[in-house]
XYZ file of C-alpha atoms in Angstrom:
341
model
C -46.352 -13.060 9.779
C -43.857 -15.320 8.069
C -40.527 -13.569 7.306
C -39.693 -12.093 4.056
C -38.594 -14.749 1.355
C -35.080 -14.100 -0.246
C -35.547 -13.333 -4.010
C -34.189 -16.086 -6.255
C -33.015 -16.470 -9.873
C -36.384 -17.851 -10.835
C -38.165 -14.563 -9.330
C -35.528 -12.673 -11.484
C -36.498 -14.977 -14.933
C -40.194 -14.406 -14.706
C -39.938 -10.724 -14.117
C -37.560 -10.304 -16.908
C -39.371 -12.766 -19.204
C -36.287 -14.827 -19.555
C -35.026 -18.275 -18.864
C -33.341 -19.079 -15.452
C -30.091 -19.751 -17.334
C -30.146 -16.614 -18.905
C -30.338 -15.203 -15.541
C -27.641 -16.989 -14.252
C -25.259 -16.021 -17.189
C -25.754 -12.032 -16.647
C -25.352 -12.527 -12.804
C -22.261 -14.742 -13.335
C -20.631 -13.236 -16.084
C -20.559 -16.551 -17.986
C -21.896 -15.972 -21.254
C -22.397 -12.881 -23.538
C -25.999 -11.945 -23.378
C -27.785 -9.541 -25.706
C -27.789 -6.011 -24.454
C -31.667 -5.603 -24.231
C -32.099 -9.024 -22.151
C -29.211 -8.045 -19.857
C -30.797 -4.646 -19.248
C -34.011 -6.258 -18.432
C -32.260 -8.859 -16.305
C -30.289 -6.172 -14.276
C -33.319 -4.012 -13.780
C -35.166 -6.969 -12.372
C -32.201 -7.481 -9.986
C -32.099 -3.868 -9.090
C -36.017 -3.930 -8.271
C -35.872 -7.042 -6.216
C -32.776 -6.521 -4.323
C -31.418 -9.966 -5.416
C -28.009 -11.125 -4.456
C -26.319 -14.148 -5.247
C -25.397 -16.700 -2.684
C -21.507 -16.426 -3.299
C -20.768 -19.371 -0.822
C -23.172 -22.042 -2.714
C -22.156 -21.062 -5.986
C -18.500 -21.757 -4.829
C -19.335 -25.517 -4.039
C -20.263 -25.722 -7.542
C -17.589 -23.712 -9.360
C -14.710 -24.261 -6.847
C -14.068 -20.718 -6.612
C -16.022 -17.262 -4.914
C -14.500 -14.826 -7.248
C -13.342 -13.042 -4.188
C -9.865 -11.686 -3.141
C -8.794 -10.658 0.690
C -6.907 -7.677 1.573
C -5.067 -7.617 4.789
C -3.150 -4.427 5.638
C -2.326 -1.758 8.248
C -4.844 1.225 7.500
C -3.419 3.248 10.312
C 0.151 2.876 9.685
C -0.370 3.548 5.805
C -2.379 6.448 5.137
C -1.785 6.520 1.537
C -3.452 3.062 1.450
C -6.707 4.459 0.459
C -5.352 5.293 -2.981
C -3.993 1.590 -2.801
C -7.313 0.176 -1.927
C -9.094 2.115 -4.849
C -6.625 0.720 -7.226
C -6.914 -2.960 -5.959
C -10.684 -2.582 -6.112
C -11.133 -1.587 -9.571
C -8.511 -3.815 -11.009
C -10.378 -6.619 -9.119
C -13.537 -5.351 -10.332
C -12.421 -5.377 -14.218
C -11.525 -8.931 -13.616
C -15.057 -9.824 -12.073
C -13.989 -10.262 -8.668
C -14.929 -8.724 -5.329
C -12.538 -7.512 -2.636
C -13.014 -8.106 1.191
C -10.854 -5.776 3.138
C -9.314 -6.235 6.844
C -7.202 -3.981 8.858
C -4.350 -5.926 10.722
C -3.415 -2.773 12.745
C 0.297 -4.056 12.344
C -0.020 -6.753 14.927
C 0.904 -10.378 14.327
C -1.819 -11.731 16.348
C -4.429 -9.619 14.561
C -3.241 -10.105 11.532
C -3.044 -14.122 11.900
C -6.840 -14.124 12.976
C -7.994 -12.014 9.998
C -5.846 -13.846 7.484
C -7.776 -17.250 8.629
C -10.927 -15.529 8.754
C -10.474 -14.329 4.930
C -9.476 -17.854 4.178
C -12.530 -19.301 6.163
C -14.571 -16.643 3.939
C -13.241 -18.791 1.066
C -11.312 -16.217 -0.776
C -9.454 -17.185 -3.721
C -6.249 -15.156 -2.864
C -4.726 -12.787 -0.854
C -3.089 -9.413 -0.711
C -1.026 -8.961 2.421
C 0.937 -5.893 3.858
C 2.921 -8.236 6.293
C 3.219 -7.212 9.801
C 7.113 -7.244 11.162
C 7.829 -10.820 12.767
C 4.890 -12.195 10.961
C 7.323 -15.344 9.595
C 4.546 -17.698 10.989
C 1.493 -16.150 9.170
C 3.431 -16.237 5.781
C 4.670 -19.906 6.436
C 0.955 -21.108 7.344
C -0.446 -19.170 4.282
C 2.407 -21.219 1.927
C 1.867 -24.457 3.861
C -2.184 -24.236 3.137
C -1.590 -23.348 -0.514
C -3.492 -19.999 -0.427
C -2.288 -17.706 -3.527
C -0.534 -14.706 -1.744
C 0.996 -11.406 -2.995
C 2.960 -9.317 -0.638
C 2.412 -5.760 -1.373
C 4.457 -2.592 -0.123
C 6.644 -4.598 2.241
C 8.970 -6.874 0.428
C 11.423 -9.405 1.440
C 14.591 -11.354 -0.596
C 13.590 -14.572 1.292
C 10.084 -14.617 0.529
C 8.365 -17.611 -1.511
C 5.378 -15.437 -2.338
C 4.546 -13.245 -5.411
C 5.400 -9.555 -4.206
C 5.141 -5.835 -5.553
C 6.166 -2.659 -3.936
C 8.133 0.603 -4.522
C 12.070 1.047 -5.473
C 13.365 2.379 -1.742
C 17.281 1.915 -1.990
C 17.875 3.947 -5.127
C 15.230 6.505 -4.452
C 16.636 7.378 -1.165
C 19.914 7.661 -2.144
C 18.926 10.232 -4.928
C 17.306 12.038 -1.904
C 20.546 12.122 0.222
C 23.078 12.977 -2.672
C 20.596 16.028 -3.690
C 21.061 17.425 -0.226
C 24.656 16.837 -0.302
C 25.032 18.588 -3.645
C 23.683 21.438 -2.272
C 26.718 21.597 0.144
C 25.557 19.566 3.228
C 27.629 17.576 5.160
C 25.384 16.935 8.425
C 22.644 14.931 6.681
C 20.279 13.191 9.134
C 17.748 10.199 8.339
C 14.468 9.858 10.243
C 14.043 6.210 9.792
C 10.904 4.112 10.119
C 9.820 1.532 12.635
C 12.651 -1.194 12.907
C 11.859 -4.532 11.323
C 10.023 -3.604 8.512
C 11.492 -4.035 5.158
C 10.899 -0.771 3.821
C 12.653 1.017 7.046
C 15.453 -1.231 6.244
C 15.685 -0.636 2.627
C 15.336 3.050 2.837
C 18.283 3.368 5.536
C 20.301 1.549 3.029
C 19.581 3.900 0.539
C 20.625 6.711 2.695
C 23.891 4.878 3.617
C 24.358 4.429 -0.096
C 23.582 7.973 -0.937
C 26.314 9.197 1.528
C 28.919 7.073 -0.161
C 28.157 8.255 -3.385
C 28.370 11.803 -2.264
C 31.669 11.059 -0.362
C 30.084 11.393 3.188
C 31.172 9.291 6.026
C 28.309 7.214 7.646
C 27.475 8.203 10.915
C 25.057 6.215 13.081
C 24.541 9.103 15.155
C 22.745 11.110 12.346
C 20.093 8.206 12.230
C 17.207 8.587 14.818
C 14.177 6.138 14.574
C 10.866 7.637 14.452
C 8.983 4.389 14.334
C 6.836 5.499 11.300
C 4.925 7.701 13.638
C 3.874 11.067 13.731
C 4.949 11.887 17.196
C 7.925 9.834 17.362
C 9.130 11.604 14.014
C 9.226 14.827 15.459
C 11.025 13.564 18.635
C 13.692 12.069 16.188
C 14.142 15.065 14.804
C 14.631 16.767 17.964
C 17.535 14.218 18.808
C 19.474 15.182 15.486
C 18.993 18.718 16.190
C 20.260 18.427 19.887
C 23.441 16.649 18.899
C 26.546 19.085 19.586
C 27.033 19.291 15.745
C 23.338 19.463 14.840
C 22.192 18.462 11.396
C 21.731 21.124 8.574
C 19.449 18.742 6.352
C 17.007 15.680 7.003
C 15.648 12.628 4.935
C 12.248 11.745 6.453
C 11.350 8.007 5.507
C 7.636 8.472 5.303
C 4.870 10.972 5.478
C 3.661 10.118 8.900
C 6.804 11.342 10.681
C 7.306 13.886 8.115
C 3.993 15.719 10.030
C 5.977 15.475 13.386
C 9.247 16.682 11.800
C 7.511 19.640 10.310
C 5.680 20.530 13.951
C 8.970 20.073 15.472
C 10.785 22.664 13.312
C 7.959 25.288 14.012
C 8.240 24.655 17.578
C 11.905 25.536 17.161
C 10.788 28.279 14.872
C 13.147 26.914 12.177
C 12.496 28.000 8.482
C 12.262 24.702 6.553
C 14.574 25.168 3.352
C 16.382 27.833 5.021
C 17.518 26.928 8.491
C 16.848 23.285 7.760
C 16.595 21.551 4.583
C 14.208 18.720 4.311
C 13.192 15.813 1.685
C 11.002 12.989 2.340
C 9.658 9.717 0.970
C 6.092 9.532 0.054
C 4.166 12.049 -1.572
C 0.845 12.953 0.569
C -1.832 15.588 -0.967
C -0.542 18.104 1.262
C 2.815 18.174 0.063
C 2.396 20.719 -2.404
C 0.155 22.847 0.129
C 2.576 23.681 3.047
C 5.261 26.455 2.959
C 7.528 25.865 1.301
C 6.517 22.913 -0.650
C 7.644 19.447 0.169
C 10.606 17.739 -1.968
C 9.538 13.901 -1.692
C 9.802 10.935 -3.534
C 6.256 9.742 -4.744
C 5.634 6.271 -4.744
C 3.713 4.781 -7.602
C 0.752 3.872 -5.294
C -2.092 3.321 -7.570
C 0.194 1.265 -10.109
C 1.365 -0.998 -6.911
C -2.180 -1.664 -6.507
C -3.105 -2.653 -10.099
C 0.146 -4.595 -10.237
C -0.806 -6.475 -7.146
C -4.164 -7.560 -8.257
C -2.305 -8.877 -11.755
C 0.231 -10.724 -9.976
C -2.795 -12.537 -8.005
C -4.950 -13.289 -10.869
C -1.552 -14.843 -12.805
C -0.920 -17.040 -9.754
C -4.407 -18.242 -9.844
C -4.426 -19.024 -13.423
C -0.619 -20.990 -13.254
C -0.164 -21.718 -9.737
C 3.040 -23.385 -10.639
C 4.598 -20.403 -12.113
C 7.620 -18.909 -10.294
C 7.357 -16.329 -7.841
C 7.753 -12.936 -9.178
C 8.921 -9.614 -7.462
C 7.878 -6.337 -9.120
C 9.687 -3.261 -8.054
C 8.191 -0.090 -9.350
C 10.419 3.415 -9.068
C 9.258 6.407 -7.550
C 9.286 9.608 -8.811
C 10.884 12.822 -7.631
C 8.726 15.909 -6.725
C 11.227 18.650 -6.802
C 10.327 21.518 -4.449
C 11.523 23.988 -2.187
C 12.025 22.494 1.011
C 15.213 21.377 0.384
C 16.303 24.813 -0.365
C 16.292 25.085 -3.838
C 14.802 28.054 -5.513
C 11.152 27.765 -6.853
C 10.716 26.858 -10.452
C 10.644 29.735 -13.130
C 7.189 30.489 -14.019
């Protein structure tokens, strides 16, 4: 038997009783069509399983209406919310999204970026891997419109959007100092990440504003990982003069911190004050609930798509950096009493 034939726009037109031109306008969104006509075409599309040939259409229109997204899903648990926001914003503008996981390694990121370019994406949203200067240089050299997301660089020639890290982490540190803590530790993220550097700088700034000295022995690297986060807290607690409070630079390390505190039979908020950056769904469910800085993750995703679409419309405009402020979720892990009912 001959293989089944792929349905065409002519098939859709005959089934819906309209012209091929009308089918094209409905499928590609190139012109308004009467609601009843549009419904008939979409019904025919659903019945036949028709899909448009994106690559063929790109040869005619010069664009695929597709955005590539390259991020590390493993290193960023909250990126499910980010991706959802990106897809919704892109869909409203008539774009589809191709998502790839970089695994936070330069080699994988380079392969993925090249594969997305081969798929003729019109632009790229990228959470850069530490040490990926060659990847960014290549994107700039070939002229691929790119927006950096979450991990920003003051030296980037690309549009970029992410949360404000320095003032937010400073505020967490000052909050702990205001409650009388003088030995405030930091469980910092993976070295080489812009977010890690900025949150460490914010911690130092908060100490200075509180009149406390900078002490490098109070900073322990948790490498942005759960297990290493717990080990980092252990090092801070094993000091001759241990910390009484700690700022944790992301939610993955916070899990390790809570496990290590439990292993040592420490009461969070009483024996050890804890604040964090990121606000996972479970932050309100642990006991006591966590005081955190909540990133505007969905807003970051929407802003990233808008920046990319602006770049596609105006390729020669100056690169733009957007910083969105986190929101303090004031709960009880910092030692504060619960709010009044």
